[in-house]
CSV table of C-alpha atoms in Angstrom, one decimal:
chain,number,residue,atom,x,y,z
I,297,MET,CA,-59.3,182.7,-78.4
I,298,SER,CA,-56.2,181.3,-80.0
I,299,LYS,CA,-53.9,183.4,-78.0
I,300,LYS,CA,-55.7,181.7,-74.9
I,301,LEU,CA,-55.2,178.5,-76.3
I,302,ASP,CA,-51.4,179.3,-76.9
I,303,LYS,CA,-50.8,180.4,-73.4
I,304,THR,CA,-52.7,177.4,-71.8
I,305,PRO,CA,-49.8,174.9,-73.0
I,306,GLU,CA,-47.2,177.0,-71.7
I,307,GLU,CA,-48.9,177.6,-68.6
I,308,LEU,CA,-49.3,173.8,-68.3
I,309,GLU,CA,-45.7,173.3,-69.1
I,310,GLN,CA,-44.7,175.8,-66.3
I,311,THR,CA,-46.9,174.2,-63.8
I,312,LEU,CA,-45.7,170.6,-64.6
I,313,ALA,CA,-41.9,171.8,-64.2
I,314,LYS,CA,-43.0,173.4,-60.7
I,315,GLN,CA,-44.7,170.1,-59.7
I,316,LEU,CA,-41.7,168.2,-60.6
I,317,GLU,CA,-39.5,170.2,-58.8
I,318,VAL,CA,-41.6,170.1,-55.8
I,319,LEU,CA,-41.9,166.3,-56.1
I,320,LYS,CA,-38.0,165.9,-56.6
I,321,LYS,CA,-37.7,168.0,-53.2
I,322,GLU,CA,-40.1,166.0,-51.3
I,323,SER,CA,-38.8,162.8,-52.7
I,324,GLU,CA,-35.1,163.7,-51.5
I,325,GLU,CA,-36.8,163.9,-48.0
I,326,TRP,CA,-38.3,160.7,-48.3
I,327,ILE,CA,-35.1,159.1,-49.4
I,328,LYS,CA,-33.2,160.5,-46.5
I,329,VAL,CA,-35.7,159.2,-44.1
I,330,GLY,CA,-36.0,155.7,-45.6
I,331,ALA,CA,-32.1,155.5,-45.7
I,332,VAL,CA,-32.2,156.4,-42.0
I,333,VAL,CA,-34.8,153.8,-41.2
I,334,ALA,CA,-33.0,151.2,-43.3
I,335,VAL,CA,-29.6,151.8,-41.4
I,336,GLY,CA,-31.5,151.5,-38.3
I,337,ALA,CA,-33.0,148.2,-39.0
I,338,LEU,CA,-29.7,146.8,-40.2
I,339,LEU,CA,-28.1,148.3,-36.9
I,340,THR,CA,-30.9,146.9,-34.6
I,341,TYR,CA,-30.7,143.6,-36.6
I,342,GLY,CA,-26.8,143.3,-36.2
I,343,ILE,CA,-27.3,144.0,-32.5
I,344,VAL,CA,-29.8,141.5,-32.0
I,345,LYS,CA,-28.1,138.8,-33.6
I,346,ALA,CA,-24.9,139.4,-31.9
I,347,THR,CA,-26.5,139.2,-28.3
I,348,ARG,CA,-28.8,136.4,-29.1
I,349,LYS,CA,-28.4,133.4,-26.9
I,350,LYS,CA,-26.7,130.6,-28.3
I,351,LYS,CA,-28.9,127.5,-29.4
I,352,THR,CA,-26.4,124.9,-28.0
I,353,LYS,CA,-26.5,124.9,-24.2
I,354,PRO,CA,-23.9,123.3,-21.9
I,355,THR,CA,-26.7,121.2,-20.6
I,356,ASP,CA,-27.4,119.7,-23.9
I,357,LYS,CA,-23.7,119.1,-24.5
I,358,ALA,CA,-23.4,117.4,-21.1
I,359,LEU,CA,-26.5,115.1,-22.2
I,360,GLU,CA,-24.8,114.2,-25.3
I,361,VAL,CA,-21.8,113.2,-23.6
I,362,LEU,CA,-23.5,111.1,-20.9
I,363,GLU,CA,-25.5,109.6,-23.7
I,364,ARG,CA,-22.4,108.8,-25.8
I,365,GLU,CA,-20.7,107.0,-22.6
I,366,GLY,CA,-23.8,105.1,-21.7
I,367,LEU,CA,-24.0,106.6,-18.4
I,368,LEU,CA,-27.3,108.6,-19.0
I,369,ASN,CA,-30.3,107.4,-17.2
I,370,GLU,CA,-33.8,108.8,-16.7
I,371,ASP,CA,-33.0,110.1,-13.1
I,372,ILE,CA,-29.9,112.1,-14.2
I,373,LYS,CA,-31.6,113.5,-17.5
I,374,LYS,CA,-34.5,114.7,-15.1
I,375,ARG,CA,-32.1,116.6,-12.8
I,376,LEU,CA,-30.1,118.2,-15.6
I,377,THR,CA,-33.2,119.4,-17.7
I,378,LYS,CA,-35.3,120.4,-14.5
I,379,PRO,CA,-36.1,124.2,-14.9
I,380,LYS,CA,-35.1,126.1,-12.1
I,381,ARG,CA,-37.5,127.8,-10.2
I,382,THR,CA,-37.4,131.4,-8.5
I,383,THR,CA,-39.7,132.3,-6.0
I,384,PHE,CA,-40.9,135.2,-3.6
I,385,TRP,CA,-40.2,133.5,-0.4
I,386,PRO,CA,-36.5,132.7,-0.2
I,387,SER,CA,-35.8,136.6,-0.6
I,388,LEU,CA,-38.5,137.4,1.6
I,389,SER,CA,-36.6,135.0,4.2
I,390,GLN,CA,-33.4,136.5,3.7
I,391,LYS,CA,-34.9,140.3,4.1
I,392,LEU,CA,-36.7,139.0,7.4
I,393,PHE,CA,-33.3,137.5,8.6
I,394,ILE,CA,-31.4,140.7,7.9
I,395,LEU,CA,-34.3,142.4,9.7
I,396,GLY,CA,-33.7,140.3,12.8
I,397,LEU,CA,-30.1,140.8,12.8
I,398,ALA,CA,-30.5,144.7,12.8
I,399,LEU,CA,-32.9,144.7,15.6
I,400,ALA,CA,-30.8,142.2,17.4
I,401,LYS,CA,-27.8,144.3,16.9
I,402,ASP,CA,-29.7,147.5,18.1
I,403,ARG,CA,-30.6,145.7,21.3
I,404,PHE,CA,-27.6,144.0,22.2
I,405,MET,CA,-25.3,146.6,21.2
I,406,ASN,CA,-26.6,149.3,23.3
I,407,ASP,CA,-26.2,146.8,26.2
I,408,ILE,CA,-22.6,145.9,25.6
I,409,PHE,CA,-21.5,149.4,25.4
I,410,SER,CA,-23.4,151.2,28.1
I,411,SER,CA,-22.5,150.9,31.7
I,412,PRO,CA,-23.9,148.4,34.1
I,413,SER,CA,-25.9,151.1,35.9
I,414,GLU,CA,-27.5,152.3,32.7
I,415,ALA,CA,-28.4,149.1,31.6
I,416,LYS,CA,-30.4,148.4,34.9
I,417,GLU,CA,-32.1,151.6,34.6
I,418,SER,CA,-33.2,150.9,30.8
I,419,GLU,CA,-34.4,147.4,32.2
I,420,LYS,CA,-36.5,149.2,34.8
I,421,GLY,CA,-38.0,151.4,32.2
I,422,GLN,CA,-39.1,148.6,30.0
C-alpha cells in the first residue's frame, strides 16, 4: 500500500506537467488569435477615423462669416441649412425622357434614311 501511495504523487506530478504543457500550447494559440483580433480592431479604428466626415462643414463656416459681417438673416439661414431632398420622380422623368427620345429616333431615323417610295409603303401598312 505504501508503494501505491509513493506512485500516486509521481503520477500526479506527471499528469500536472502534461496538463501544463497542453495549457501552454492552447494559450499560445489563444494569444495568436487575440493578437490578430487586436491588430484588426486597431486597423479598423484607424480606417474609420481617417475616412470619417469632418465635423466643420463649409455651410457652417459660411454662416459664421455671414453672421460676423452682419449679413445673416432668417431667409438666408433657412436656405443654407435646408436639407436637400432626393426623390424618385426626377430620375423617373429623366428615364421617360430618354425613352421618348429613343422611340422618336427609331421612328424618324427610318423615315429620313429611307427612299420616298418606301416611306409611302410603310405609311400604308400602318
